mmCIF file of C-alpha atoms in Angstrom:
data_model
loop_
_atom_site.group_PDB
_atom_site.id
_atom_site.type_symbol
_atom_site.label_atom_id
_atom_site.label_comp_id
_atom_site.label_asym_id
_atom_site.label_seq_id
_atom_site.Cartn_x
_atom_site.Cartn_y
_atom_site.Cartn_z
ATOM 1 C CA MET A 1 70.688 166.252 127.430
ATOM 2 C CA LYS A 2 70.300 169.615 125.730
ATOM 3 C CA THR A 3 70.545 172.664 127.937
ATOM 4 C CA ARG A 4 68.769 176.008 128.261
ATOM 5 C CA ILE A 5 69.514 179.345 129.883
ATOM 6 C CA LEU A 6 67.273 180.820 132.554
ATOM 7 C CA GLY A 7 67.573 184.564 132.938
ATOM 8 C CA LYS A 8 70.974 185.998 132.148
ATOM 9 C CA ASP A 9 73.268 183.033 132.729
ATOM 10 C CA LEU A 10 71.807 180.071 134.645
ATOM 11 C CA GLU A 11 72.370 177.010 132.454
ATOM 12 C CA VAL A 12 70.141 174.002 133.197
ATOM 13 C CA SER A 13 69.097 170.785 131.499
ATOM 14 C CA ALA A 14 66.210 171.342 129.074
ATOM 15 C CA ILE A 15 64.087 169.063 131.265
ATOM 16 C CA GLY A 16 64.473 169.435 135.019
ATOM 17 C CA LEU A 17 63.431 167.026 137.751
ATOM 18 C CA GLY A 18 60.707 168.141 140.110
ATOM 19 C CA CYS A 19 61.409 166.183 143.279
ATOM 20 C CA MET A 20 58.362 167.070 145.397
ATOM 21 C CA GLY A 21 56.461 163.869 144.631
ATOM 22 C CA MET A 22 59.193 161.718 146.118
ATOM 23 C CA SER A 23 58.249 163.046 149.555
ATOM 24 C CA HIS A 24 54.933 164.859 149.324
ATOM 25 C CA ALA A 25 51.467 164.985 147.736
ATOM 26 C CA TYR A 26 51.606 161.734 145.763
ATOM 27 C CA GLY A 27 51.109 159.227 148.544
ATOM 28 C CA PRO A 28 53.394 158.417 151.517
ATOM 29 C CA ALA A 29 57.039 159.449 151.170
ATOM 30 C CA ALA A 30 58.842 157.010 148.873
ATOM 31 C CA ASP A 31 61.611 154.635 149.904
ATOM 32 C CA LYS A 32 64.830 156.613 150.395
ATOM 33 C CA LYS A 33 67.074 153.983 148.816
ATOM 34 C CA GLU A 34 64.897 153.765 145.701
ATOM 35 C CA MET A 35 64.689 157.539 145.347
ATOM 36 C CA THR A 36 68.434 157.914 145.835
ATOM 37 C CA GLU A 37 69.001 155.447 143.015
ATOM 38 C CA LEU A 38 66.517 157.373 140.871
ATOM 39 C CA LEU A 39 68.307 160.659 141.540
ATOM 40 C CA LEU A 40 71.650 159.132 140.596
ATOM 41 C CA GLU A 41 70.128 157.761 137.413
ATOM 42 C CA ALA A 42 68.861 161.260 136.634
ATOM 43 C CA VAL A 43 72.400 162.609 136.909
ATOM 44 C CA ASP A 44 73.649 159.834 134.624
ATOM 45 C CA ARG A 45 70.902 160.649 132.132
ATOM 46 C CA GLY A 46 71.941 164.287 131.857
ATOM 47 C CA TYR A 47 69.521 165.951 134.232
ATOM 48 C CA THR A 48 71.328 168.875 135.850
ATOM 49 C CA PHE A 49 68.344 170.816 137.255
ATOM 50 C CA PHE A 50 66.831 169.534 140.518
ATOM 51 C CA ASP A 51 63.903 171.289 142.185
ATOM 52 C CA THR A 52 62.875 170.986 145.833
ATOM 53 C CA ALA A 53 61.529 173.131 148.690
ATOM 54 C CA GLU A 54 61.823 173.306 152.449
ATOM 55 C CA SER A 55 58.131 172.386 152.729
ATOM 56 C CA TYR A 56 58.196 169.190 150.643
ATOM 57 C CA GLY A 57 57.752 166.508 153.249
ATOM 58 C CA THR A 58 55.344 164.937 155.691
ATOM 59 C CA SER A 59 53.738 166.105 158.920
ATOM 60 C CA GLU A 60 56.341 164.055 160.764
ATOM 61 C CA ASN A 61 59.246 165.371 158.693
ATOM 62 C CA PRO A 62 58.425 168.577 156.787
ATOM 63 C CA HIS A 63 61.930 168.720 155.295
ATOM 64 C CA ASP A 64 62.078 165.152 153.974
ATOM 65 C CA ASN A 65 62.782 166.119 150.372
ATOM 66 C CA GLU A 66 65.682 168.482 150.996
ATOM 67 C CA GLU A 67 67.314 165.890 153.246
ATOM 68 C CA LEU A 68 66.905 163.243 150.543
ATOM 69 C CA LEU A 69 68.478 165.423 147.843
ATOM 70 C CA GLY A 70 71.250 166.686 150.090
ATOM 71 C CA LYS A 71 72.513 163.214 150.841
ATOM 72 C CA ALA A 72 71.987 161.725 147.370
ATOM 73 C CA LEU A 73 73.366 164.570 145.276
ATOM 74 C CA LYS A 74 76.258 165.758 147.433
ATOM 75 C CA PRO A 75 78.891 163.887 145.330
ATOM 76 C CA TYR A 76 77.607 165.656 142.196
ATOM 77 C CA ARG A 77 77.112 169.132 143.625
ATOM 78 C CA ASP A 78 79.539 170.833 141.233
ATOM 79 C CA LYS A 79 77.740 169.316 138.221
ATOM 80 C CA ILE A 80 74.164 170.218 139.047
ATOM 81 C CA VAL A 81 71.868 173.186 139.632
ATOM 82 C CA LEU A 82 69.980 173.028 142.922
ATOM 83 C CA ALA A 83 66.782 175.013 143.366
ATOM 84 C CA SER A 84 64.764 175.304 146.560
ATOM 85 C CA LYS A 85 62.035 177.528 147.964
ATOM 86 C CA CYS A 86 60.974 179.311 151.126
ATOM 87 C CA GLY A 87 58.049 181.346 152.382
ATOM 88 C CA ILE A 88 55.248 178.870 153.057
ATOM 89 C CA ARG A 89 54.189 176.198 155.487
ATOM 90 C CA PHE A 90 51.157 173.928 155.484
ATOM 91 C CA ASP A 91 48.231 174.430 157.824
ATOM 92 C CA GLU A 92 48.556 171.194 159.772
ATOM 93 C CA THR A 93 45.278 171.861 161.588
ATOM 94 C CA SER A 94 43.404 171.163 158.365
ATOM 95 C CA GLU A 95 41.968 167.697 157.782
ATOM 96 C CA GLU A 96 42.055 168.081 153.992
ATOM 97 C CA VAL A 97 44.533 165.988 152.001
ATOM 98 C CA ASN A 98 45.530 169.184 150.190
ATOM 99 C CA LYS A 99 46.187 171.404 153.189
ATOM 100 C CA PRO A 100 46.007 175.202 152.803
ATOM 101 C CA LEU A 101 49.219 177.216 152.664
ATOM 102 C CA ILE A 102 50.294 179.838 155.167
ATOM 103 C CA THR A 103 52.674 182.409 153.687
ATOM 104 C CA ASP A 104 55.546 183.960 155.614
ATOM 105 C CA SER A 105 58.101 186.033 153.727
ATOM 106 C CA ARG A 106 59.329 188.157 156.600
ATOM 107 C CA PRO A 107 63.059 188.891 156.210
ATOM 108 C CA GLU A 108 63.925 186.977 159.374
ATOM 109 C CA THR A 109 62.001 183.945 158.111
ATOM 110 C CA ILE A 110 63.778 183.942 154.742
ATOM 111 C CA LYS A 111 67.186 184.250 156.403
ATOM 112 C CA ALA A 112 66.454 181.375 158.765
ATOM 113 C CA SER A 113 65.053 179.297 155.911
ATOM 114 C CA ILE A 114 68.089 179.620 153.655
ATOM 115 C CA ASP A 115 70.394 178.502 156.457
ATOM 116 C CA GLY A 116 68.190 175.490 157.133
ATOM 117 C CA SER A 117 68.015 174.564 153.450
ATOM 118 C CA LEU A 118 71.772 174.876 152.974
ATOM 119 C CA LYS A 119 72.358 172.567 155.914
ATOM 120 C CA ARG A 120 69.869 169.953 154.738
ATOM 121 C CA LEU A 121 71.074 170.133 151.139
ATOM 122 C CA GLN A 122 74.678 169.857 152.339
ATOM 123 C CA THR A 123 75.913 172.795 150.296
ATOM 124 C CA ASP A 124 77.197 176.321 150.854
ATOM 125 C CA HIS A 125 74.940 177.957 148.266
ATOM 126 C CA LEU A 126 71.789 177.470 146.208
ATOM 127 C CA ASP A 127 71.839 178.108 142.474
ATOM 128 C CA LEU A 128 68.216 179.243 142.465
ATOM 129 C CA TYR A 129 66.092 180.235 145.450
ATOM 130 C CA TYR A 130 62.395 181.004 145.116
ATOM 131 C CA ILE A 131 59.776 182.694 147.184
ATOM 132 C CA HIS A 132 57.310 179.792 147.132
ATOM 133 C CA ARG A 133 54.182 181.968 147.134
ATOM 134 C CA ILE A 134 53.740 185.712 147.255
ATOM 135 C CA ASP A 135 53.119 186.949 150.794
ATOM 136 C CA ARG A 136 50.623 189.804 150.465
ATOM 137 C CA LYS A 137 51.540 191.048 153.947
ATOM 138 C CA ILE A 138 55.123 191.822 152.909
ATOM 139 C CA PRO A 139 55.986 194.254 150.081
ATOM 140 C CA ILE A 140 57.713 192.309 147.311
ATOM 141 C CA GLU A 141 60.403 195.015 147.234
ATOM 142 C CA GLU A 142 61.343 194.006 150.773
ATOM 143 C CA THR A 143 61.574 190.355 149.761
ATOM 144 C CA ALA A 144 63.708 191.247 146.746
ATOM 145 C CA GLY A 145 65.974 193.251 149.033
ATOM 146 C CA VAL A 146 66.543 190.228 151.252
ATOM 147 C CA MET A 147 67.357 188.108 148.195
ATOM 148 C CA LYS A 148 69.834 190.755 147.121
ATOM 149 C CA GLU A 149 71.504 190.429 150.526
ATOM 150 C CA LEU A 150 71.664 186.635 150.212
ATOM 151 C CA ILE A 151 73.212 186.901 146.758
ATOM 152 C CA LYS A 152 75.792 189.379 148.054
ATOM 153 C CA ALA A 153 76.567 186.986 150.931
ATOM 154 C CA GLY A 154 77.115 184.119 148.474
ATOM 155 C CA LYS A 155 74.325 181.955 149.905
ATOM 156 C CA VAL A 156 72.272 182.265 146.705
ATOM 157 C CA THR A 157 73.407 182.932 143.140
ATOM 158 C CA HIS A 158 69.990 183.493 141.468
ATOM 159 C CA TRP A 159 66.470 184.035 142.731
ATOM 160 C CA GLY A 160 62.921 183.616 141.536
ATOM 161 C CA ILE A 161 59.246 183.720 142.419
ATOM 162 C CA SER A 162 56.717 180.906 142.208
ATOM 163 C CA GLU A 163 53.201 181.756 141.028
ATOM 164 C CA ALA A 164 54.254 185.266 140.038
ATOM 165 C CA ASP A 165 52.048 187.809 138.287
ATOM 166 C CA GLU A 166 53.227 190.697 136.106
ATOM 167 C CA ASN A 167 52.918 193.494 138.669
ATOM 168 C CA THR A 168 54.766 191.584 141.380
ATOM 169 C CA LEU A 169 57.425 190.488 138.920
ATOM 170 C CA ARG A 170 58.151 193.998 137.651
ATOM 171 C CA ARG A 171 58.387 195.438 141.150
ATOM 172 C CA ALA A 172 60.685 192.653 142.339
ATOM 173 C CA HIS A 173 62.875 192.757 139.251
ATOM 174 C CA ALA A 174 63.479 196.480 139.707
ATOM 175 C CA VAL A 175 65.097 195.802 143.090
ATOM 176 C CA CYS A 176 67.020 192.604 142.300
ATOM 177 C CA PRO A 177 66.929 190.992 138.830
ATOM 178 C CA VAL A 178 64.760 187.878 138.820
ATOM 179 C CA THR A 179 66.173 184.828 137.039
ATOM 180 C CA ALA A 180 63.051 182.667 136.837
ATOM 181 C CA VAL A 181 59.383 182.388 137.631
ATOM 182 C CA GLN A 182 58.072 178.957 138.502
ATOM 183 C CA ASN A 183 54.411 178.799 137.559
ATOM 184 C CA ARG A 184 51.908 176.067 136.784
ATOM 185 C CA TYR A 185 51.794 175.387 133.037
ATOM 186 C CA SER A 186 50.507 172.546 130.903
ATOM 187 C CA MET A 187 48.279 171.867 127.925
ATOM 188 C CA MET A 188 45.392 172.023 130.387
ATOM 189 C CA TYR A 189 46.535 175.141 132.265
ATOM 190 C CA ARG A 190 47.738 177.914 129.943
ATOM 191 C CA ASP A 191 46.807 180.994 131.983
ATOM 192 C CA TYR A 192 50.388 182.203 132.279
ATOM 193 C CA GLU A 193 50.985 182.398 128.528
ATOM 194 C CA ALA A 194 49.788 185.978 129.010
ATOM 195 C CA LEU A 195 52.976 186.552 131.024
ATOM 196 C CA PHE A 196 55.323 185.468 128.224
ATOM 197 C CA PRO A 197 55.841 188.944 126.663
ATOM 198 C CA VAL A 198 56.867 190.316 130.071
ATOM 199 C CA LEU A 199 59.331 187.480 130.624
ATOM 200 C CA GLU A 200 60.791 188.086 127.181
ATOM 201 C CA GLU A 201 61.111 191.801 127.873
ATOM 202 C CA LEU A 202 62.809 191.318 131.255
ATOM 203 C CA ASN A 203 64.876 188.260 130.226
ATOM 204 C CA ILE A 204 63.348 186.016 132.881
ATOM 205 C CA GLY A 205 63.087 182.247 132.447
ATOM 206 C CA PHE A 206 59.902 180.239 132.932
ATOM 207 C CA VAL A 207 60.114 177.020 134.960
ATOM 208 C CA ALA A 208 56.930 175.035 134.392
ATOM 209 C CA PHE A 209 55.673 172.903 137.250
ATOM 210 C CA SER A 210 52.914 170.312 136.811
ATOM 211 C CA PRO A 211 53.698 170.278 133.063
ATOM 212 C CA LEU A 212 51.762 167.013 132.660
ATOM 213 C CA ALA A 213 48.691 168.189 134.595
ATOM 214 C CA ASN A 214 49.706 166.105 137.609
ATOM 215 C CA GLY A 215 50.213 163.071 135.397
ATOM 216 C CA LEU A 216 46.942 163.101 133.458
ATOM 217 C CA LEU A 217 48.722 163.955 130.194
ATOM 218 C CA THR A 218 50.783 160.779 130.388
ATOM 219 C CA ALA A 219 47.544 159.043 129.260
ATOM 220 C CA LYS A 220 48.312 156.303 131.784
ATOM 221 C CA TYR A 221 45.315 156.874 134.048
ATOM 222 C CA ASN A 222 41.621 156.110 133.631
ATOM 223 C CA LYS A 223 38.340 156.300 135.544
ATOM 224 C CA ASP A 224 39.313 153.220 137.540
ATOM 225 C CA SER A 225 42.577 154.715 138.839
ATOM 226 C CA LYS A 226 42.621 154.954 142.639
ATOM 227 C CA PHE A 227 44.523 157.379 144.870
ATOM 228 C CA ASP A 228 45.001 157.375 148.634
ATOM 229 C CA ALA A 229 42.554 159.861 150.156
ATOM 230 C CA GLU A 230 44.850 160.737 153.064
ATOM 231 C CA THR A 231 48.171 161.365 151.326
ATOM 232 C CA ASP A 232 47.592 161.760 147.574
ATOM 233 C CA TYR A 233 46.393 165.124 146.239
ATOM 234 C CA ARG A 234 45.121 163.430 143.074
ATOM 235 C CA SER A 235 42.282 161.960 145.133
ATOM 236 C CA ALA A 236 40.839 165.491 145.294
ATOM 237 C CA MET A 237 41.887 166.837 141.879
ATOM 238 C CA PRO A 238 39.107 167.689 139.398
ATOM 239 C CA GLN A 239 40.869 166.086 136.403
ATOM 240 C CA PHE A 240 40.850 162.637 138.017
ATOM 241 C CA THR A 241 37.096 162.242 138.524
ATOM 242 C CA GLU A 242 35.114 159.775 136.428
ATOM 243 C CA LYS A 243 33.274 162.596 134.638
ATOM 244 C CA ALA A 244 36.561 164.343 133.923
ATOM 245 C CA PHE A 245 38.000 161.287 132.201
ATOM 246 C CA GLU A 246 34.943 161.235 129.959
ATOM 247 C CA LYS A 247 35.292 164.935 129.173
ATOM 248 C CA ASN A 248 39.032 164.604 128.427
ATOM 249 C CA GLU A 249 38.701 161.647 126.056
ATOM 250 C CA GLU A 250 39.121 163.756 122.932
ATOM 251 C CA LEU A 251 42.181 165.547 124.315
ATOM 252 C CA ILE A 252 43.863 162.271 125.260
ATOM 253 C CA ARG A 253 42.963 160.711 121.898
ATOM 254 C CA TYR A 254 44.536 163.651 120.063
ATOM 255 C CA LEU A 255 47.661 163.413 122.205
ATOM 256 C CA LYS A 256 48.002 159.720 121.422
ATOM 257 C CA GLU A 257 47.564 160.354 117.700
ATOM 258 C CA MET A 258 50.225 163.058 117.718
ATOM 259 C CA ALA A 259 52.516 160.768 119.723
ATOM 260 C CA ASP A 260 52.088 158.011 117.145
ATOM 261 C CA ARG A 261 52.962 160.443 114.350
ATOM 262 C CA LYS A 262 56.194 161.413 116.119
ATOM 263 C CA ASN A 263 57.030 157.909 117.402
ATOM 264 C CA ALA A 264 56.823 159.244 120.952
ATOM 265 C CA ALA A 265 54.785 158.910 124.141
ATOM 266 C CA PRO A 266 51.901 161.292 124.952
ATOM 267 C CA ALA A 267 53.844 162.800 127.871
ATOM 268 C CA GLN A 268 56.779 163.498 125.554
ATOM 269 C CA ILE A 269 54.516 165.360 123.144
ATOM 270 C CA SER A 270 53.216 167.518 126.006
ATOM 271 C CA LEU A 271 56.759 168.385 127.083
ATOM 272 C CA ALA A 272 58.057 168.884 123.533
ATOM 273 C CA TRP A 273 55.146 171.243 122.810
ATOM 274 C CA MET A 274 56.159 173.313 125.807
ATOM 275 C CA LEU A 275 59.839 173.357 124.859
ATOM 276 C CA ALA A 276 58.949 174.467 121.338
ATOM 277 C CA LYS A 277 56.996 177.452 122.642
ATOM 278 C CA LYS A 278 59.971 179.457 123.914
ATOM 279 C CA PRO A 279 63.707 178.721 124.309
ATOM 280 C CA TRP A 280 63.574 179.885 127.932
ATOM 281 C CA ILE A 281 60.845 177.498 129.124
ATOM 282 C CA VAL A 282 62.056 174.574 131.241
ATOM 283 C CA PRO A 283 59.515 171.986 132.434
ATOM 284 C CA ILE A 284 60.211 170.090 135.656
ATOM 285 C CA PRO A 285 58.036 166.958 135.623
ATOM 286 C CA GLY A 286 58.289 164.796 138.708
ATOM 287 C CA THR A 287 58.319 161.032 138.992
ATOM 288 C CA ARG A 288 59.159 158.103 141.242
ATOM 289 C CA LYS A 289 59.589 155.749 138.297
ATOM 290 C CA TYR A 290 62.723 154.850 136.359
ATOM 291 C CA GLY A 291 60.918 154.471 133.037
ATOM 292 C CA ARG A 292 59.156 157.795 133.349
ATOM 293 C CA LEU A 293 62.421 159.533 134.240
ATOM 294 C CA ILE A 294 63.968 158.300 130.994
ATOM 295 C CA GLU A 295 60.860 159.071 128.947
ATOM 296 C CA ASN A 296 60.607 162.639 130.246
ATOM 297 C CA GLY A 297 64.287 163.351 129.654
ATOM 298 C CA GLU A 298 64.149 162.080 126.076
ATOM 299 C CA ALA A 299 61.337 164.546 125.335
ATOM 300 C CA ALA A 300 64.077 167.158 124.925
ATOM 301 C CA ASP A 301 65.126 165.423 121.695
ATOM 302 C CA ILE A 302 61.702 165.562 120.036
ATOM 303 C CA GLU A 303 61.452 168.285 117.414
ATOM 304 C CA LEU A 304 58.104 169.875 116.643
ATOM 305 C CA THR A 305 57.692 172.224 113.682
ATOM 306 C CA ASP A 306 56.124 175.657 114.092
ATOM 307 C CA GLU A 307 53.100 174.397 112.190
ATOM 308 C CA GLU A 308 52.726 171.382 114.478
ATOM 309 C CA VAL A 309 52.816 173.656 117.528
ATOM 310 C CA LYS A 310 50.208 175.963 115.974
ATOM 311 C CA GLU A 311 48.041 172.954 115.173
ATOM 312 C CA MET A 312 48.267 171.810 118.770
ATOM 313 C CA ASP A 313 47.438 175.278 120.058
ATOM 314 C CA ARG A 314 44.370 175.400 117.823
ATOM 315 C CA MET A 315 43.322 172.015 119.159
ATOM 316 C CA LEU A 316 43.781 173.126 122.758
ATOM 317 C CA ASP A 317 41.633 176.195 122.128
ATOM 318 C CA ILE A 318 38.597 174.137 121.104
ATOM 319 C CA VAL A 319 38.890 170.605 122.519
ATOM 320 C CA PRO A 320 36.678 169.856 125.561
ATOM 321 C CA MET A 321 38.606 169.750 128.840
ATOM 322 C CA SER A 322 37.724 169.162 132.446
ATOM 323 C CA GLY A 323 38.775 171.470 135.208
ATOM 324 C CA VAL A 324 42.351 170.944 136.351
ATOM 325 C CA PHE A 325 43.987 171.318 139.752
ATOM 326 C CA GLY A 326 44.962 174.950 140.202
ATOM 327 C CA GLY A 327 46.986 174.744 143.390
ATOM 328 C CA SER A 328 46.611 174.724 147.133
ATOM 329 C CA LYS A 329 44.525 177.404 148.811
ATOM 330 C CA VAL A 330 46.616 180.245 150.215
ATOM 331 C CA GLU A 331 45.371 181.550 153.554
ATOM 332 C CA GLU A 332 45.451 185.313 153.773
#
């Protein structure tokens, strides 16, 4: 697979693998043997960028995902880039399927978290370590200072912020250079395009999570699709309601037409569009399926012309769209 550079020098596969869904938010945690085989197939297919977090798990095992990756990827550790995150936990008192987030970026919490993640991931360092959400109770300069300490100690080589805004990013970067932001980005959620000039200026990479709008842009779902109300966030997402499918018909039809023109799948067009935007954007779609893993990875080989990208942007500016999931509520 082709590669890209995040920040100054972090080389990753052009398409990364978001691993959250193997353990969290998309139904009960998947079978460990099947997911291990999927992860090994990803390595064979040229994926080098694997994304997890200490909070990706279940109520019974909050760290399920890191444990899965640690065991499966240990033999390939010197060939891959491992990214994880700290700074949040879920409010387990909530009865919602999409439980609110509680932030905690105190220095002592971050230091305890990195040690726990290193142990579960069976490694002595992380290639990229994010603050999972900005903790408004802790100055971002303090957080950046802790990351600087971890880098000096060799426990982390690069750091980033998930769901970062310009002000926070500039303040953090001034203390310890940020390698990447990981923000929501897809054809249906383009808010952070406003951040692109800042990222260009500061030489910070953009890691796009939910690049397929939680799977809607694969064009594989319809109004009859069902999701488990207790374990699957999609059961509560606005883009998966019956009315939303009706509203998104034109968008999906356009995607399919563009895919036919390029001899590709709709999901590949969505990812290729993103890759064509900037050379420092790296999407990290997640999957539990072998076929989707291959399809997503091959999106890196699809070439879109500047005019095709502009045409798609013009379409996205005017085509009707439903609301789209914007993330879990953060408790202040």
